[in-house]
CSV table of C-alpha atoms in Angstrom, one decimal:
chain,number,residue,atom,x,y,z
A,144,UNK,CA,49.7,76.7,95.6
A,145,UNK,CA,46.3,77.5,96.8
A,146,UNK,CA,42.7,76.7,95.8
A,147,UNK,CA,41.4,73.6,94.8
A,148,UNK,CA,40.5,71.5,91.9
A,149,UNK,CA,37.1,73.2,90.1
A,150,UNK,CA,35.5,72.6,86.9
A,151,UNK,CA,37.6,75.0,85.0
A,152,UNK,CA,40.5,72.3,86.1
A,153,UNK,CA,38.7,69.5,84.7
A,154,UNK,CA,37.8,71.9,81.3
A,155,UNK,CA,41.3,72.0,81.0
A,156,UNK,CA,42.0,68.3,81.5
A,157,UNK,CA,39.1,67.4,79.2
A,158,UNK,CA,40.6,70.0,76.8
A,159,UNK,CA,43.9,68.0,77.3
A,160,UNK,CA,42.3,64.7,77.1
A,161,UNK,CA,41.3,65.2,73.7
A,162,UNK,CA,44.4,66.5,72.6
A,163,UNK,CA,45.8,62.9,73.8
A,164,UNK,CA,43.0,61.6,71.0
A,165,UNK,CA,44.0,63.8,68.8
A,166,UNK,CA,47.6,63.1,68.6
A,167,UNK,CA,47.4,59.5,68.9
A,168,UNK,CA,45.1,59.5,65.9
A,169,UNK,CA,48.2,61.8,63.8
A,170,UNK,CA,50.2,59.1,65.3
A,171,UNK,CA,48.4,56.2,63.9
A,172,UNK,CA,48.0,57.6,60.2
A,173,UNK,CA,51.4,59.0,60.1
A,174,UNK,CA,53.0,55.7,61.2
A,175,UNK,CA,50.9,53.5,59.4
A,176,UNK,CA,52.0,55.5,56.4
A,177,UNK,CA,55.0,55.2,57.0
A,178,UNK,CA,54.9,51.4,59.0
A,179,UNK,CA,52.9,50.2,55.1
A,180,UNK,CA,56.5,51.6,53.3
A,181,UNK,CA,58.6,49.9,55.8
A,182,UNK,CA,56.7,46.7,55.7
A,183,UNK,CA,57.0,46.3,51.9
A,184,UNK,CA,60.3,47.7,51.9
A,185,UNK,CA,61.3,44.9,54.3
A,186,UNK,CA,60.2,42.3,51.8
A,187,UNK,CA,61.1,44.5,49.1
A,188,UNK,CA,63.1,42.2,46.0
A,189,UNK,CA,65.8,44.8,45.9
A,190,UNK,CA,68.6,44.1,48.5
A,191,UNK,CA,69.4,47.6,49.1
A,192,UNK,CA,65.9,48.7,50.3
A,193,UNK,CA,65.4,45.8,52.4
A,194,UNK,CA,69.0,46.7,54.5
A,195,UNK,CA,67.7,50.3,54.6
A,196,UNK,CA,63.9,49.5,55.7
A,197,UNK,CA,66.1,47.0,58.6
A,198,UNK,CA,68.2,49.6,59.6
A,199,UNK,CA,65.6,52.3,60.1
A,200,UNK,CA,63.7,50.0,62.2
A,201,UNK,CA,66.7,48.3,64.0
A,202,UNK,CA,67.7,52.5,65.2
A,203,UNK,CA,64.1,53.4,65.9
A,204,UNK,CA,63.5,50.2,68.0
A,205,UNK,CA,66.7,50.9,69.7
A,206,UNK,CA,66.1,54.4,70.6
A,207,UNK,CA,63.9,55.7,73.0
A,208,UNK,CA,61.1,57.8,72.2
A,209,UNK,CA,61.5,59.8,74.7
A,210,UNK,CA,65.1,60.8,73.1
A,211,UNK,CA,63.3,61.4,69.7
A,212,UNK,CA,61.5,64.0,70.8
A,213,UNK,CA,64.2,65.9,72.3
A,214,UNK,CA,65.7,65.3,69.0
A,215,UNK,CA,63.2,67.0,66.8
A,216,UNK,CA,62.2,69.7,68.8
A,217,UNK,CA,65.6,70.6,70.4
A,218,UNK,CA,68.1,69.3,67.8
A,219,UNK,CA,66.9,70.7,64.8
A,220,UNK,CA,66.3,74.6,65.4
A,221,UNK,CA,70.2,74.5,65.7
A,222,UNK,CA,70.0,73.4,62.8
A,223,UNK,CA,67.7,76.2,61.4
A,224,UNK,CA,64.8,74.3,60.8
A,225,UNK,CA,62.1,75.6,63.9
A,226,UNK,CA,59.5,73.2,64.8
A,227,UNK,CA,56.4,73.7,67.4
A,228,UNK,CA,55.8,71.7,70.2
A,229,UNK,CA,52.9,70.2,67.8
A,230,UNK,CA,55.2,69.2,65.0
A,231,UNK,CA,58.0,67.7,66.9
A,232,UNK,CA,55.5,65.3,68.6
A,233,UNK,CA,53.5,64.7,65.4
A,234,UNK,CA,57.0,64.0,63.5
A,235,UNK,CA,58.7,61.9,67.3
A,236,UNK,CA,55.4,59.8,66.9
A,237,UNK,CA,55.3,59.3,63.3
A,238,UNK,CA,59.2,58.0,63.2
A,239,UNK,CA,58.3,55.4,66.0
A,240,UNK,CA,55.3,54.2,65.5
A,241,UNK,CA,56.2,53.4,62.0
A,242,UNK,CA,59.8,51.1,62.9
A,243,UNK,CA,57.2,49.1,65.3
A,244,UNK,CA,53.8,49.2,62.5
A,245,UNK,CA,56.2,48.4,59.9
A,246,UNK,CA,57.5,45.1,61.9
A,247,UNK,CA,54.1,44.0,62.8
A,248,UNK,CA,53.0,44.4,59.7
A,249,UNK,CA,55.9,42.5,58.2
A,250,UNK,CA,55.2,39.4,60.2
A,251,UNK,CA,51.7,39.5,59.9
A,252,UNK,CA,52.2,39.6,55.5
A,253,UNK,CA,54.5,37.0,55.7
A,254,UNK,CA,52.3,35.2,57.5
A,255,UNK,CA,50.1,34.6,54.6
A,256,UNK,CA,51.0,30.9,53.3
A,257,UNK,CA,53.1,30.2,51.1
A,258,UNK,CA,50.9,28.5,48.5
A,259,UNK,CA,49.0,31.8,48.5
A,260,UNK,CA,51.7,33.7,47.1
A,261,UNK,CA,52.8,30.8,44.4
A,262,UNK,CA,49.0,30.2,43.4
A,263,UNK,CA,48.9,33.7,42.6
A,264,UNK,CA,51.9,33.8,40.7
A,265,UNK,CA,50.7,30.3,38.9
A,266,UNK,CA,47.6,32.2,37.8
A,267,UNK,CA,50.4,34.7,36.3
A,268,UNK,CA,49.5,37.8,38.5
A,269,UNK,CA,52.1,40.6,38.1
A,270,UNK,CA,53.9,41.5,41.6
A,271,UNK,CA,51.5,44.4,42.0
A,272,UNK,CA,48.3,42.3,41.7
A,273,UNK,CA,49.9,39.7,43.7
A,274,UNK,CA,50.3,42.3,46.6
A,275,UNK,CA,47.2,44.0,46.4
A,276,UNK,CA,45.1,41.4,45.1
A,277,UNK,CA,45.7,38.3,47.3
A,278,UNK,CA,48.1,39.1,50.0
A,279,UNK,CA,47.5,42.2,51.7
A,280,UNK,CA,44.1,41.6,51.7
A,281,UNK,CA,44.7,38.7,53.8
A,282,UNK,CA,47.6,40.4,55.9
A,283,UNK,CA,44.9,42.8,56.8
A,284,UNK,CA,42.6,40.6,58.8
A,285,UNK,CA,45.9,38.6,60.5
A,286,UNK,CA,46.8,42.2,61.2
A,287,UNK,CA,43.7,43.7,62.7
A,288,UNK,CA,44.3,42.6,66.3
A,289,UNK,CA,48.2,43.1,66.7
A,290,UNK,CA,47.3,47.0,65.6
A,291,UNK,CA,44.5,47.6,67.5
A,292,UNK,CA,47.1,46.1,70.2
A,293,UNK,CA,49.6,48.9,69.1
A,294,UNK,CA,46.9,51.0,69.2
A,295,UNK,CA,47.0,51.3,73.3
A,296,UNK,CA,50.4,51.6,73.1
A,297,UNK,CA,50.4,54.7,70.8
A,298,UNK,CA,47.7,56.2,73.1
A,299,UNK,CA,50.3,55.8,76.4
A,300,UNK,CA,53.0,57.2,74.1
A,301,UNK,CA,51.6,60.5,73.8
A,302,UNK,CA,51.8,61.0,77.3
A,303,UNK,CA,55.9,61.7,76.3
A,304,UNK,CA,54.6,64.9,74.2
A,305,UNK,CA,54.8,66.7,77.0
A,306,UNK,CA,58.5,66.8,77.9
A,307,UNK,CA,58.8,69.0,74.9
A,308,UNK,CA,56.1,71.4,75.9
A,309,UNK,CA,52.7,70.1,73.7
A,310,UNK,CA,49.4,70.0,76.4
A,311,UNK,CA,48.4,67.0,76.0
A,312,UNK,CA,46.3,65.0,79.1
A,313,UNK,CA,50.0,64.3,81.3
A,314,UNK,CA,51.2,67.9,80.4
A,315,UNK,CA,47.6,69.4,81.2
A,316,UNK,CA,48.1,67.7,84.9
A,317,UNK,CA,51.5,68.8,85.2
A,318,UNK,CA,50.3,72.5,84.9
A,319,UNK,CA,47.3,72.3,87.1
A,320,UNK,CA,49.3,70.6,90.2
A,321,UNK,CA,51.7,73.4,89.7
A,322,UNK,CA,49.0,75.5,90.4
A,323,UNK,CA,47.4,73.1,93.1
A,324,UNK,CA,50.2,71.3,94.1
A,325,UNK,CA,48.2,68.2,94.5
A,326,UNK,CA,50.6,65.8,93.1
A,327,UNK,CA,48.8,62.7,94.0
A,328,UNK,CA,45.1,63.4,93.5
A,329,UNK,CA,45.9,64.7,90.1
A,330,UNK,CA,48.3,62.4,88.8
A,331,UNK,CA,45.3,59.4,89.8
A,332,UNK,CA,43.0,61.4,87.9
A,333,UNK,CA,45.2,61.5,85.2
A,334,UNK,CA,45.9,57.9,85.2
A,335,UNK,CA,42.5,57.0,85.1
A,336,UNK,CA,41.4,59.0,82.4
A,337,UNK,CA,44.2,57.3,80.6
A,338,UNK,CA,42.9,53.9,81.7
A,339,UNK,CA,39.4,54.9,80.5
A,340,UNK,CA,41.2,55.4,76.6
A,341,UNK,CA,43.0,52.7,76.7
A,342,UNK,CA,41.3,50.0,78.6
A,343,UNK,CA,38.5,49.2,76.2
A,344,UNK,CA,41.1,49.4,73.3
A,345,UNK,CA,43.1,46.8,75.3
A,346,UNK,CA,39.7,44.8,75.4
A,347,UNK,CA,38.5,44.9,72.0
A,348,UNK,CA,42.2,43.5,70.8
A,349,UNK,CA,41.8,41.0,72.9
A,350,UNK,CA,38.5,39.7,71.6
A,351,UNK,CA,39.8,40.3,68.2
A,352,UNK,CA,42.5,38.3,68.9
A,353,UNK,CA,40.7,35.6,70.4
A,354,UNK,CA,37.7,35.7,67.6
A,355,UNK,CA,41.2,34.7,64.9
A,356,UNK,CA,41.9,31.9,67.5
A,357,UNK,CA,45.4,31.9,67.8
A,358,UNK,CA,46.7,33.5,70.6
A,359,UNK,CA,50.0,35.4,70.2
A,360,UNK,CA,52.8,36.9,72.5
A,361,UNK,CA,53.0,40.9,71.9
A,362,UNK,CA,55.7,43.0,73.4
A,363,UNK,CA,54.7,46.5,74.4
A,364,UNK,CA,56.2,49.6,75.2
A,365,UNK,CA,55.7,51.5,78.2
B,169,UNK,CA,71.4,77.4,55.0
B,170,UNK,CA,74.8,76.2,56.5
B,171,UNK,CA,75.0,73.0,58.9
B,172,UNK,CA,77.8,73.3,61.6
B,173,UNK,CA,77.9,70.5,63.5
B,174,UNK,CA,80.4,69.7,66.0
B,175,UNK,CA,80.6,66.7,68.3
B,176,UNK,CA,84.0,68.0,69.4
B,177,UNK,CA,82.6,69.3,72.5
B,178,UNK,CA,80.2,66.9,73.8
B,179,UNK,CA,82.7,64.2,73.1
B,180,UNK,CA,84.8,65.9,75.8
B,181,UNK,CA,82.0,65.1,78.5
B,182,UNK,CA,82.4,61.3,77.9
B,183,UNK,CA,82.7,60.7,81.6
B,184,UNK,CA,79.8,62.0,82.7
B,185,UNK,CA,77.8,60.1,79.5
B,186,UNK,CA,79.6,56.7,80.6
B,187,UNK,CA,78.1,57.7,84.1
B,188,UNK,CA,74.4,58.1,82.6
B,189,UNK,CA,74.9,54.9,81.0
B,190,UNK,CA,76.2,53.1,84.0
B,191,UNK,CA,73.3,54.3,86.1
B,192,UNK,CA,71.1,53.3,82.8
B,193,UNK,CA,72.0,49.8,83.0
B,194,UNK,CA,71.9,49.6,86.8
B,195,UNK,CA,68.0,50.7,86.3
B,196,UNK,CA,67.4,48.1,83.6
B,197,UNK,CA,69.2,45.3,85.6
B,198,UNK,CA,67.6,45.8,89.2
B,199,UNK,CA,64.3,46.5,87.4
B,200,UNK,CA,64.4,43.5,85.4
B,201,UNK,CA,65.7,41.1,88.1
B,202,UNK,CA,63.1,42.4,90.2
B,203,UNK,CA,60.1,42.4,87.5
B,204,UNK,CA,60.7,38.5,86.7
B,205,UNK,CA,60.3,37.7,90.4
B,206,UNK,CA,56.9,39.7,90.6
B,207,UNK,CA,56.5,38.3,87.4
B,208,UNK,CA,56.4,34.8,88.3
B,209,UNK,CA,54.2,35.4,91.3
B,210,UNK,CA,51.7,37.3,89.7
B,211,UNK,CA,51.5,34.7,87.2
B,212,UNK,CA,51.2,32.3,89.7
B,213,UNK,CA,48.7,34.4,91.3
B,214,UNK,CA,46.5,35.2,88.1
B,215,UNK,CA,46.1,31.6,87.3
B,216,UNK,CA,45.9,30.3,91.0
B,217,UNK,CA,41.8,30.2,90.6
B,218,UNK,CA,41.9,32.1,94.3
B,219,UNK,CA,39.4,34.5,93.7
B,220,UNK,CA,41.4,37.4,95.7
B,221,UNK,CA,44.5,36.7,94.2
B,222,UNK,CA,43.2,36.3,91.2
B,223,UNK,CA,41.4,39.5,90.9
B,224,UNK,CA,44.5,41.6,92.7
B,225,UNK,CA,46.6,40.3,89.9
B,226,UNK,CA,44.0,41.3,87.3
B,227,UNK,CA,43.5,44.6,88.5
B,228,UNK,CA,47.3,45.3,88.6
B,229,UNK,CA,48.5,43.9,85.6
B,230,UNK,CA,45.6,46.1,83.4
B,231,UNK,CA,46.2,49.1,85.8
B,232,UNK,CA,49.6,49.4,84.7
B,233,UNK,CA,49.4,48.3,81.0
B,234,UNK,CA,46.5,50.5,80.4
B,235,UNK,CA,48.2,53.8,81.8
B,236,UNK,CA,51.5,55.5,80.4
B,237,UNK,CA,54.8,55.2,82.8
B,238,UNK,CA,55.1,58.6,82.8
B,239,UNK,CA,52.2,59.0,84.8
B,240,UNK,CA,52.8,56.0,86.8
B,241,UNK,CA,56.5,57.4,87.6
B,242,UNK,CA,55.0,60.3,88.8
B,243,UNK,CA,52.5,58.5,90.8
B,244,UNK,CA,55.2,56.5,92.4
B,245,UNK,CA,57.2,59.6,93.4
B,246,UNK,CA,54.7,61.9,94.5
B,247,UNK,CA,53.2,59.0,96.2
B,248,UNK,CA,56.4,58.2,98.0
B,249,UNK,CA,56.8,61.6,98.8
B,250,UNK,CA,53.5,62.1,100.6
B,251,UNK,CA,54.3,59.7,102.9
B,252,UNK,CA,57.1,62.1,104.3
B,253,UNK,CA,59.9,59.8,103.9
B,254,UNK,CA,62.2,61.6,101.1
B,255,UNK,CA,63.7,58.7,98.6
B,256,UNK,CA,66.6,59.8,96.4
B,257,UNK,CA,65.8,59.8,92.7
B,258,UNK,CA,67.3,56.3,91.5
B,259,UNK,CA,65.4,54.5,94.4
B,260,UNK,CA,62.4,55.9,93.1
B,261,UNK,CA,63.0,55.3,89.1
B,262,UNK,CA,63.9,51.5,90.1
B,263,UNK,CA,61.0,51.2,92.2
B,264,UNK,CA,58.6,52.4,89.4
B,265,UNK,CA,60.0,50.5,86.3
B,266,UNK,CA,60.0,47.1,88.5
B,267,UNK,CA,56.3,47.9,89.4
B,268,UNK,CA,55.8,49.0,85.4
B,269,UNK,CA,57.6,45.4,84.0
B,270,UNK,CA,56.3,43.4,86.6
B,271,UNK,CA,53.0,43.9,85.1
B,272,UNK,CA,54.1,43.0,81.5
B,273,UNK,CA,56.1,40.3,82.9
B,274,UNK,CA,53.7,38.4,84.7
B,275,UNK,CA,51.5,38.5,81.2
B,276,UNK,CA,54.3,36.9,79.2
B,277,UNK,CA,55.0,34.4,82.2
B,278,UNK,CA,51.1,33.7,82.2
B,279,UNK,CA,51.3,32.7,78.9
B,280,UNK,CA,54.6,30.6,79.6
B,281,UNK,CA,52.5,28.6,81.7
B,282,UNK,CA,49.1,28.4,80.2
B,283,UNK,CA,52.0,26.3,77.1
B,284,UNK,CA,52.8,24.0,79.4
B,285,UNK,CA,50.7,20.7,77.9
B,286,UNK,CA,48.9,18.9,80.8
B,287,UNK,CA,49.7,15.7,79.5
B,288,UNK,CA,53.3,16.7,80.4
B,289,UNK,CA,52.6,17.4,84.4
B,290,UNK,CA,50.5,13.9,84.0
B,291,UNK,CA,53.9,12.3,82.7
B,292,UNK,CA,56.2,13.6,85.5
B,293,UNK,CA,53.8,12.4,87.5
B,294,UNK,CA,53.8,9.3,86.4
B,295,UNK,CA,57.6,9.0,86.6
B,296,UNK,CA,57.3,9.8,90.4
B,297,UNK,CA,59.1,13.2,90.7
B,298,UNK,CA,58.2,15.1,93.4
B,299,UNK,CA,56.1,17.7,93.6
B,300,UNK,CA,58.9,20.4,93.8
B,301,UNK,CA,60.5,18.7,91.3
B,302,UNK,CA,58.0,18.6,88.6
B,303,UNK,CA,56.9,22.3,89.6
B,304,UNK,CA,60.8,23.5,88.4
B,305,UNK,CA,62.2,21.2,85.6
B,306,UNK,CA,58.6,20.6,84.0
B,307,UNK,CA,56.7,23.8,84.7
B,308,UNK,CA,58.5,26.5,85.5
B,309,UNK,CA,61.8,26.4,83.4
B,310,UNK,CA,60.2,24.9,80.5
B,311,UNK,CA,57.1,28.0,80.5
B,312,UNK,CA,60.3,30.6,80.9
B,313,UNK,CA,62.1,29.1,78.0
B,314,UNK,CA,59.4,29.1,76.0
B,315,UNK,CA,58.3,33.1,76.0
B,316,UNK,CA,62.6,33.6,76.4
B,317,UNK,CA,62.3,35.5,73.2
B,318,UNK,CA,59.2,37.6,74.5
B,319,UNK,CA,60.7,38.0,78.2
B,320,UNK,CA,64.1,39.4,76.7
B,321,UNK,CA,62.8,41.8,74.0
B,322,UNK,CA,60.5,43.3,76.7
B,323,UNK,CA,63.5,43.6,79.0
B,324,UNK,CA,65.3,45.5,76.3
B,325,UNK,CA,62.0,48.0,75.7
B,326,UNK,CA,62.3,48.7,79.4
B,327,UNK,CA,66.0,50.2,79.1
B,328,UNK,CA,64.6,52.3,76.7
B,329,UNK,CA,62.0,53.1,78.6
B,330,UNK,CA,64.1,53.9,81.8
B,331,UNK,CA,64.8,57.4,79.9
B,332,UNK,CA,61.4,58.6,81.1
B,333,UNK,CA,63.1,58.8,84.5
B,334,UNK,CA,64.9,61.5,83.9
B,335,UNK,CA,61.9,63.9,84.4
B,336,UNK,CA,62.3,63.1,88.2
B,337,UNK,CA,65.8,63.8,87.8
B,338,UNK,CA,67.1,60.5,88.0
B,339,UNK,CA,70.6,61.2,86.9
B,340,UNK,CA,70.7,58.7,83.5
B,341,UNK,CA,71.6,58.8,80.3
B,342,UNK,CA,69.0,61.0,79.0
B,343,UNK,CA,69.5,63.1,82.1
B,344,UNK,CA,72.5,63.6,81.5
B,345,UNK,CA,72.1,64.6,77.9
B,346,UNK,CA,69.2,67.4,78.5
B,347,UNK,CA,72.3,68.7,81.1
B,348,UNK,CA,74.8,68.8,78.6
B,349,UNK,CA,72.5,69.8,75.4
B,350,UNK,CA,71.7,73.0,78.3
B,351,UNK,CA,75.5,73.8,78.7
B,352,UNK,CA,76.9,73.5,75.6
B,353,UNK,CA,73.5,74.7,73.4
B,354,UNK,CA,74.5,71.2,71.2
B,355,UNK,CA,70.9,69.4,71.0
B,356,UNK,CA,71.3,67.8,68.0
B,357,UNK,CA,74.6,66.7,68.3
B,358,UNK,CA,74.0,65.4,72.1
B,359,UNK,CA,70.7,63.8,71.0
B,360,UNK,CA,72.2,61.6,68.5
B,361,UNK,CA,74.9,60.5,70.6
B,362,UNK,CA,72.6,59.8,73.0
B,363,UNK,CA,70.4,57.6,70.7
B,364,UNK,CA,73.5,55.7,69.0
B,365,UNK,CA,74.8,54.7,72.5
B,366,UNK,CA,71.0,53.4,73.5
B,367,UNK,CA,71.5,51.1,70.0
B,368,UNK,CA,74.6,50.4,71.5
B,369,UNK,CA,73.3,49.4,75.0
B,370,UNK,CA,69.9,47.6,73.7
B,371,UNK,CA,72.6,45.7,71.4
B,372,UNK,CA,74.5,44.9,74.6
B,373,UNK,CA,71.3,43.5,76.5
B,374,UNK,CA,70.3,41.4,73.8
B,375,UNK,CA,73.5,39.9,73.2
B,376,UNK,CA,74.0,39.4,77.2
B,377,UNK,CA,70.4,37.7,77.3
B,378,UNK,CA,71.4,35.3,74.4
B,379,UNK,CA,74.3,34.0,76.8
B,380,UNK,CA,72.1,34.0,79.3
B,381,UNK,CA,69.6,31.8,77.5
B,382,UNK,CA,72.5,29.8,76.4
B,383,UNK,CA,73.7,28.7,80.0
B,384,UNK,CA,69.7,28.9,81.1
B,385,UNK,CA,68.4,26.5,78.5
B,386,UNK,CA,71.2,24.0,77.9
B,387,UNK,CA,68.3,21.3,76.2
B,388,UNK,CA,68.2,23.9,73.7
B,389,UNK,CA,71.3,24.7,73.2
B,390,UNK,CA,72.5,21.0,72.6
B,391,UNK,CA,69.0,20.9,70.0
B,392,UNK,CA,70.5,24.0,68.2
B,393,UNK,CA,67.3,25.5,68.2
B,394,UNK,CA,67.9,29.2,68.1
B,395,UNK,CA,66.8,31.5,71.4
């Protein structure tokens, strides 16, 4: 206790702040990697991949985040593999965001019409130019404004790297008020530095969305 | 390297994991039950065309979506606190998940409503039902059957997302679990329990919410069209 909040505080929450970017941007290429394998392994030809790429997502969806991180960063130095606080969020993130990527991504490929695919396969394209030649590049623009959607959500996510120790913005407040103990006043701050990231992310999905002209209902995490 | 795992003695605390899961459930329940009733009057609010109602409904709906519920848990508890009045844990954790899916709630309602063809009201009309009348069998039921899919899946999200409470200490599952990885120095073996028995539980929900929607929606269920 004692003192009060002075620019070295807000340093360090700045510092923390962009930490929050930083890791959100791991998150998003990570799990996009990982969400592009899982989408095309969901439509895969090959039974066997497709059940996999369904049951990966099916356990991620149904799985907190929250417990993935304990599970990387506590669970495995039992098993002798040592992670830092840095790893295990990069890793938690990467894991989740790809289950959820990988299903918006899905939908958003097999969303292209029908005829697309079977014109391309009348003009005798292989499956590989098929993908990359004619579908995915429409699945890209139907899937602009569900992932800058996501986006927002990834950005809140980060907030959960701090239960396992990684500053972040949420964990950066956490150690200040235990210096402070001004609960209130820095948790606000907090949450409207968080609603400064995300709000105009929020906004620019919407216009996207509205710019395609067909609204659509998005579930979000917390 | 040799793996050693051994389930053997975290199995043995199934009582107190039943217990997390319980209070798990209890979270998800009140908080949902709750969330569609602030739901449905924040939709009702946002599209009212009052410009103070409309504007209060604005402001909370992107103040929560637009901030993680970690922050907004500990908002709601330091908050609580401040006023004096001490509030145990789980009073606390249900108060900030309804405020959290209230907010996503009254978005999916919203967009319930803003499906609901005009032409429709105009018919009902036209067939004299009341007021009342048209406002439940042709607005409101009708707008909640049709985001049902939406409604449910964010329900199930917020069970998941109840875990964040434990970092006040509210004594769920994942509480429960950081205890017992602590005692019995068992992370990985807790942790995956932990996460097979949310699979479990968010399997549960959805299959409770399908009967739900069964005895809800009986139009639909007589057309066969799946929830």
């Amino acid at each position: 206790m004692g003192g009060s909040l002075n620019v070295n505080h807000l340093a360090f929450l700045a510092n923390g702040a962009l930490w929050t970017i930083g890791l959100s941007l791991i998150a998003l290429v990570g799990g996009g990697l990982a969400g592009f394998v899982v989408a095309l392994a969901r439509i895969s030809p090959l039974r066997a991949v497709r059940i996999l790429a369904a049951g990966y997502v099916q356990l991620i969806q149904g799985t907190p985040l929250l417990v993935i991180m304990f599970l990387t960063y506590f669970g495995l130095p039992p098993l002798g593999i040592t992670v830092s606080p840095l790893t295990a969020a990069s890793v938690s993130l990467t894991v989740y965001v790809g289950a959820y990527l990988g299903e918006i991504w899905r939908g958003c490929i097999e969303s292209v019409p029908k005829q697309q695919w079977e014109a391309a396969e009348g003009l005798a394209l292989s499956r590989t130019q098929r993908m990359m030649r004619v579908i995915l590049p429409q699945a890209v623009r139907i899937a602009t404004p569900p992932t800058v959607g996501f986006m927002v959500q990834i950005i809140k996510n980060t907030s959960l790297a701090s239960v396992v120790g990684f500053v972040e913005l949420a964990r950066a407040g956490q150690i200040i008020n235990n210096a402070l103990f001004e609960p209130f006043l820095i948790y606000l701050i907090i949450a409207v530095v968080y609603f400064a990231l995300c709000y105009p992310v929020s906004r620019l999905s919407r216009r996207l969305e509205a710019s395609q002209g067909r609204p659509r209902l998005s579930v979000e995490t917390a | 390297m040799k793996i050693n795992l051994d389930f053997g003695a975290i199995l043995e605390r199934w009582p107190s994991f039943v217990s997390g899961a319980i209070m798990t459930l209890e979270l998800a329940v009140i908080a949902t039950v709750l969330g569609t009733a602030i739901g449905v009057l924040g939709a009702i609010a946002r599209r009212s065309g009052h410009p103070v109602a409309t504007r209060v409904a604005a402001f909370y709906v992107e103040s929560i979506r637009n901030t993680p519920l970690l922050v907004q848990i500990f908002l709601v508890y330091f908050g609580l606190a401040s006023l004096g009045v001490k509030f145990p844990a789980f009073t606390v954790a249900a108060a900030a998940l309804t405020i959290n899916v209230g907010a996503y709630t009254t978005e999916i309602i919203r967009a319930g409503f803003d499906a609901i063809p005009k032409a429709q009201i105009e018919a009902a009309e036209g067939l004299a039902l009341s007021k009342p009348q048209i406002y439940w069998h042709v607005v409101m039921l009708p707008a909640i059957e049709k985001v049902y899919p939406a409604l449910t899946s964010q329900f199930v999200l917020l069970m998941l997302a109840s875990s964040v409470t434990s970092q006040i200490s509210a004594e769920e599952l994942t509480a429960v679990a950081n205890y017992i990885q602590s005692d019995t120095y068992r992370a990985f073996e807790t942790y995956i329990l932990v996460a097979i028995a949310y699979v479990a539980l968010s399997l549960v929900m959805r299959a409770g919410f399908y009967g739900l929607g069964l005895v809800m929606f009986p139009r639909r269920r007589r057309l066969g069209t799946p929830l």
